[in-house]
Short mmCIF file of C-alpha atoms and ligand atoms in Angstrom, two decimals:
data_model
loop_
_atom_site.label_atom_id
_atom_site.label_comp_id
_atom_site.label_asym_id
_atom_site.label_seq_id
_atom_site.Cartn_x
_atom_site.Cartn_y
_atom_site.Cartn_z
CA MET A 1 -19.76 45.16 -36.41
CA MET A 2 -22.24 46.37 -33.92
CA THR A 3 -25.12 48.64 -35.15
CA ARG A 4 -25.44 51.96 -33.31
CA ARG A 5 -28.61 50.63 -31.65
CA GLU A 6 -26.98 47.54 -30.45
CA ALA A 7 -23.92 49.48 -29.05
CA LEU A 8 -26.35 51.77 -27.16
CA LYS A 9 -28.36 48.81 -25.75
CA THR A 10 -25.06 47.10 -24.56
CA THR A 11 -23.92 50.32 -23.10
CA ALA A 12 -27.15 50.70 -21.24
CA LEU A 13 -27.32 47.20 -19.86
CA VAL A 14 -23.52 47.46 -18.75
CA SER A 15 -23.93 50.86 -17.16
CA ALA A 16 -27.23 49.65 -15.34
CA ALA A 17 -25.43 46.40 -13.81
CA ALA A 18 -22.48 48.49 -12.83
CA ILE A 19 -24.74 51.04 -10.98
CA THR A 20 -26.82 48.41 -9.12
CA LEU A 21 -23.86 46.19 -8.13
CA PRO A 22 -22.27 46.39 -4.67
CA SER A 23 -18.95 48.02 -4.92
CA ALA A 24 -17.30 44.97 -3.62
CA LEU A 25 -18.42 42.98 -6.68
CA ALA A 26 -17.69 45.85 -9.11
CA GLN A 27 -14.11 44.46 -9.65
CA PRO A 28 -12.00 46.74 -11.82
CA ALA A 29 -11.42 45.19 -15.08
CA ALA A 30 -8.18 45.62 -17.06
CA GLY A 31 -7.94 47.65 -20.02
CA GLY A 32 -10.75 50.10 -19.06
CA ALA A 33 -13.36 47.64 -19.80
CA GLN A 34 -16.54 47.79 -17.91
CA ALA A 35 -16.63 46.05 -14.52
CA VAL A 36 -18.73 42.83 -14.63
CA PRO A 37 -19.71 40.60 -11.73
CA TYR A 38 -17.98 37.46 -12.86
CA THR A 39 -14.48 37.10 -14.15
CA LEU A 40 -12.12 34.51 -15.70
CA PRO A 41 -9.78 33.42 -13.03
CA ALA A 42 -6.14 32.96 -14.09
CA LEU A 43 -4.85 29.51 -14.73
CA PRO A 44 -2.84 28.67 -11.58
CA TYR A 45 0.06 27.30 -13.86
CA ALA A 46 1.48 27.81 -17.62
CA PHE A 47 -0.42 26.25 -20.44
CA ASP A 48 2.16 23.75 -20.85
CA ALA A 49 2.48 22.71 -17.23
CA LEU A 50 0.37 19.54 -17.68
CA GLU A 51 2.33 18.20 -20.55
CA PRO A 52 2.56 15.46 -21.73
CA HIS A 53 -0.60 14.47 -20.39
CA ILE A 54 -2.73 17.39 -21.03
CA ASP A 55 -1.15 19.45 -24.06
CA ALA A 56 -0.73 23.14 -24.04
CA ARG A 57 -3.03 23.92 -26.93
CA THR A 58 -5.91 22.13 -25.43
CA MET A 59 -5.17 24.02 -22.05
CA GLU A 60 -5.05 27.42 -24.12
CA VAL A 61 -8.23 26.85 -25.93
CA HIS A 62 -10.09 25.31 -22.98
CA HIS A 63 -9.19 28.25 -20.57
CA ASP A 64 -8.96 31.22 -22.86
CA ARG A 65 -11.95 30.32 -25.15
CA HIS A 66 -14.34 27.79 -23.57
CA HIS A 67 -14.22 28.89 -20.06
CA LYS A 68 -14.11 32.72 -21.05
CA ALA A 69 -17.22 32.02 -23.13
CA TYR A 70 -19.06 30.57 -20.00
CA VAL A 71 -18.00 33.70 -18.22
CA ASP A 72 -19.04 36.15 -20.88
CA ASN A 73 -22.31 34.47 -21.47
CA LEU A 74 -23.21 34.29 -17.50
CA ASN A 75 -22.36 37.99 -17.34
CA LYS A 76 -24.70 38.67 -20.21
CA ALA A 77 -27.55 36.53 -18.65
CA VAL A 78 -27.38 38.27 -15.17
CA ALA A 79 -27.10 42.02 -16.49
CA GLU A 80 -30.43 42.64 -15.78
CA PHE A 81 -30.73 40.70 -12.61
CA PRO A 82 -28.41 42.40 -9.78
CA ASP A 83 -29.76 39.97 -7.16
CA VAL A 84 -28.66 36.98 -9.07
CA ALA A 85 -25.29 38.68 -9.93
CA LYS A 86 -24.57 39.18 -6.23
CA LYS A 87 -24.21 35.48 -5.92
CA SER A 88 -20.87 33.47 -6.12
CA PRO A 89 -20.75 30.94 -8.61
CA GLU A 90 -21.25 28.24 -6.20
CA GLU A 91 -24.34 29.89 -4.72
CA LEU A 92 -25.84 30.12 -8.19
CA VAL A 93 -25.74 26.36 -8.89
CA ARG A 94 -26.71 25.54 -5.44
CA THR A 95 -29.75 27.70 -5.67
CA LEU A 96 -30.60 27.40 -9.12
CA ASP A 97 -34.30 26.89 -8.31
CA THR A 98 -34.53 30.34 -7.10
CA VAL A 99 -32.89 32.07 -10.25
CA PRO A 100 -35.67 33.75 -12.36
CA GLU A 101 -36.98 31.39 -15.08
CA LYS A 102 -36.04 33.76 -17.79
CA ILE A 103 -32.34 33.20 -17.19
CA ARG A 104 -32.30 29.86 -15.40
CA THR A 105 -31.30 27.78 -18.31
CA ALA A 106 -28.45 30.33 -19.23
CA VAL A 107 -27.28 30.39 -15.53
CA ARG A 108 -27.47 26.59 -15.48
CA ASN A 109 -25.18 26.12 -18.45
CA ASN A 110 -22.80 29.09 -18.01
CA GLY A 111 -22.87 29.59 -14.42
CA GLY A 112 -22.34 25.75 -14.10
CA GLY A 113 -19.56 26.12 -16.63
CA HIS A 114 -17.97 28.84 -15.07
CA TYR A 115 -18.04 27.02 -11.46
CA ASN A 116 -16.80 23.52 -12.79
CA HIS A 117 -13.98 25.00 -14.66
CA SER A 118 -12.87 27.32 -11.97
CA LEU A 119 -12.58 24.31 -9.72
CA PHE A 120 -11.09 21.87 -12.49
CA TRP A 121 -7.96 24.04 -12.91
CA GLN A 122 -7.26 23.76 -9.23
CA MET A 123 -7.81 20.05 -9.20
CA MET A 124 -4.62 19.62 -11.48
CA ARG A 125 -1.12 20.64 -11.17
CA LYS A 126 2.26 20.55 -12.61
CA GLY A 127 4.83 18.06 -11.15
CA SER A 128 5.06 14.49 -9.97
CA ALA A 129 2.09 12.41 -9.15
CA THR A 130 1.05 12.38 -5.47
CA THR A 131 -1.34 10.15 -3.69
CA PRO A 132 -4.33 10.87 -1.48
CA GLU A 133 -3.12 11.20 2.05
CA GLY A 134 -4.72 11.53 5.69
CA ALA A 135 -8.24 11.58 6.61
CA PHE A 136 -9.11 11.68 2.66
CA ALA A 137 -7.19 8.58 2.11
CA LYS A 138 -9.25 6.84 4.96
CA ALA A 139 -12.40 8.02 3.45
CA ILE A 140 -11.41 6.57 0.08
CA GLU A 141 -10.32 3.36 1.67
CA LYS A 142 -13.84 3.27 3.67
CA SER A 143 -16.01 3.98 0.46
CA PHE A 144 -14.04 2.08 -2.04
CA GLY A 145 -11.46 -0.27 -0.67
CA ASP A 146 -8.44 1.41 -1.82
CA VAL A 147 -7.19 4.02 -4.25
CA ALA A 148 -6.72 1.67 -7.01
CA ALA A 149 -10.38 0.42 -6.84
CA PHE A 150 -11.46 4.11 -6.48
CA LYS A 151 -9.63 5.06 -9.77
CA THR A 152 -11.19 2.15 -11.58
CA LYS A 153 -14.76 2.93 -10.55
CA PHE A 154 -14.37 6.68 -11.37
CA ALA A 155 -12.76 5.81 -14.81
CA GLU A 156 -15.72 3.59 -15.61
CA ALA A 157 -18.38 6.22 -14.50
CA ALA A 158 -16.56 8.83 -16.68
CA MET A 159 -16.54 6.35 -19.76
CA LYS A 160 -20.18 5.69 -19.16
CA ASN A 161 -21.40 9.22 -19.30
CA PHE A 162 -22.56 9.54 -22.64
CA GLY A 163 -22.03 12.81 -24.50
CA SER A 164 -20.77 15.91 -22.77
CA GLY A 165 -20.49 16.06 -18.97
CA TRP A 166 -18.51 15.57 -15.86
CA THR A 167 -17.76 12.93 -13.57
CA TRP A 168 -17.39 13.90 -9.83
CA LEU A 169 -16.21 12.62 -6.52
CA THR A 170 -18.67 14.13 -3.89
CA THR A 171 -19.42 13.86 -0.34
CA PRO A 172 -23.22 14.19 0.80
CA GLY A 173 -22.37 16.67 3.46
CA PRO A 174 -19.85 17.54 6.32
CA GLY A 175 -19.36 14.89 8.79
CA THR A 176 -20.69 11.90 6.68
CA GLY A 177 -17.26 10.51 6.01
CA THR A 178 -18.82 8.97 2.85
CA LEU A 179 -17.59 9.40 -0.73
CA MET A 180 -19.75 9.11 -3.70
CA ILE A 181 -19.07 8.93 -7.61
CA GLU A 182 -21.48 10.59 -9.74
CA SER A 183 -21.72 12.12 -13.26
CA THR A 184 -23.67 15.10 -14.70
CA ALA A 185 -24.62 16.03 -18.16
CA ASN A 186 -23.41 19.17 -19.85
CA GLN A 187 -22.46 21.79 -17.38
CA ASP A 188 -24.90 20.56 -14.67
CA SER A 189 -23.54 20.58 -11.18
CA PRO A 190 -24.00 17.71 -8.45
CA LEU A 191 -24.70 20.66 -6.16
CA THR A 192 -28.05 21.60 -7.91
CA MET A 193 -30.82 19.75 -6.23
CA ALA A 194 -33.46 18.06 -8.44
CA PRO A 195 -36.70 20.14 -8.27
CA LEU A 196 -39.24 18.83 -5.51
CA SER A 197 -42.27 17.11 -6.80
CA ALA A 198 -45.74 18.48 -5.87
CA ASP A 199 -46.22 15.55 -3.73
CA MET A 200 -42.99 15.93 -1.91
CA LYS A 201 -43.92 19.71 -1.38
CA SER A 202 -47.32 18.96 -0.08
CA PHE A 203 -45.76 16.07 2.15
CA LEU A 204 -43.26 18.64 3.66
CA LYS A 205 -45.90 21.17 3.97
CA ASP A 206 -48.35 18.80 5.89
CA ASN A 207 -45.65 17.60 8.32
CA GLU A 208 -44.41 21.24 8.89
CA VAL A 209 -40.82 20.50 7.66
CA ALA A 210 -39.11 23.38 6.03
CA THR A 211 -38.62 22.96 2.25
CA PRO A 212 -34.76 22.48 1.79
CA THR A 213 -33.57 25.30 -0.32
CA GLN A 214 -29.91 23.77 -1.26
CA SER A 215 -28.02 20.48 -1.09
CA ALA A 216 -25.25 19.98 1.66
CA LYS A 217 -23.16 18.11 -0.80
CA ILE A 218 -19.50 19.03 -1.46
CA ILE A 219 -17.38 18.58 -4.51
CA LEU A 220 -14.00 17.12 -4.06
CA LEU A 221 -12.77 16.15 -7.57
CA GLY A 222 -14.16 16.52 -11.06
CA LEU A 223 -13.13 15.35 -14.49
CA ASP A 224 -14.26 17.51 -17.58
CA THR A 225 -15.26 14.64 -20.15
CA TRP A 226 -16.49 17.04 -22.91
CA GLU A 227 -14.56 16.54 -26.07
CA HIS A 228 -13.03 20.06 -25.87
CA ALA A 229 -11.12 18.75 -23.00
CA TYR A 230 -9.08 15.99 -24.89
CA TYR A 231 -10.11 15.97 -28.43
CA LEU A 232 -6.86 17.55 -30.06
CA LYS A 233 -4.56 15.26 -28.33
CA TYR A 234 -6.77 11.95 -27.72
CA GLN A 235 -9.39 12.45 -30.31
CA ASN A 236 -12.23 9.92 -29.60
CA LYS A 237 -9.84 7.96 -26.99
CA ARG A 238 -11.49 9.21 -23.84
CA ALA A 239 -10.00 6.06 -21.95
CA ASP A 240 -6.43 7.43 -22.74
CA TYR A 241 -7.38 10.88 -21.54
CA ILE A 242 -8.67 9.64 -18.20
CA ALA A 243 -5.64 7.17 -17.77
CA ALA A 244 -3.36 10.36 -18.32
CA TRP A 245 -5.40 12.54 -16.16
CA TRP A 246 -4.37 10.69 -13.11
CA ASN A 247 -0.95 11.91 -13.58
CA VAL A 248 -1.86 15.53 -12.95
CA VAL A 249 -4.47 15.29 -10.16
CA ASN A 250 -3.65 17.78 -7.45
CA TRP A 251 -4.50 15.39 -4.59
CA ASP A 252 -3.25 18.10 -2.00
CA PHE A 253 -5.98 20.27 -3.22
CA VAL A 254 -8.56 17.54 -3.10
CA ALA A 255 -7.62 16.20 0.31
CA GLY A 256 -7.31 19.84 1.51
CA ARG A 257 -10.86 20.44 0.67
CA TYR A 258 -11.84 17.17 2.35
CA ALA A 259 -10.01 18.22 5.41
CA GLN A 260 -11.56 21.78 5.48
CA LEU A 261 -15.05 21.17 4.15
CA ALA A 262 -16.12 17.54 4.61
CA LYS A 263 -14.36 16.15 7.87
MN1 LIG B 1 -14.39 22.07 -20.32
#
């Protein structure tokens, strides 16, 4: 139960956020709840759509509880920071350095969690397995030899990522035609740039080079290797989860992102 003082404080925070947010972002929430800047996207398929590879109970808990918690905690973190709340989840992780220090860790964890999961649901689909095609298939061949070799390397990286995190297929930027496999810890995003060292900052300044504010990297595919993504069905057998996950990868979505964003 909330005390009266807490309830007043919550109401005040929510009201302040609702007043200062641009109207386009004040999405009407169902059930008469207060509008918030970030909302949980619906799963693009039923909880049991990915059976038997990813079980319905895991999908339900993962989406309705874990992803929802990231969204709720992100909204709490930005409640008093309307300039931050204006940014899309992708902008948040691309420009994490500019987020006020007071809420940077909360945005890193929960903004990252919201963005990563919003992509992850779309990277899977119900139905028969497909294979990479078109320009994206050519890029896979150029970077890894063939699709089988890519899958082996990706699975190895996902197995090596100790603890909770994600493994990603990214490209350094549009037009490079290069693909990379990389892993991040927790809900960190490969789109977040490492902070520049003082030496690098002064080098850039001395050479009159503008300090880069965000990376040009693009995410094509991501695999959630947190135990909450597989423990109910696979327990400690992450390798089995990864092997099963290839059956539900939505290659059309991944190839579409490549064709649209990275060519
Ligand atoms: Mn997860």
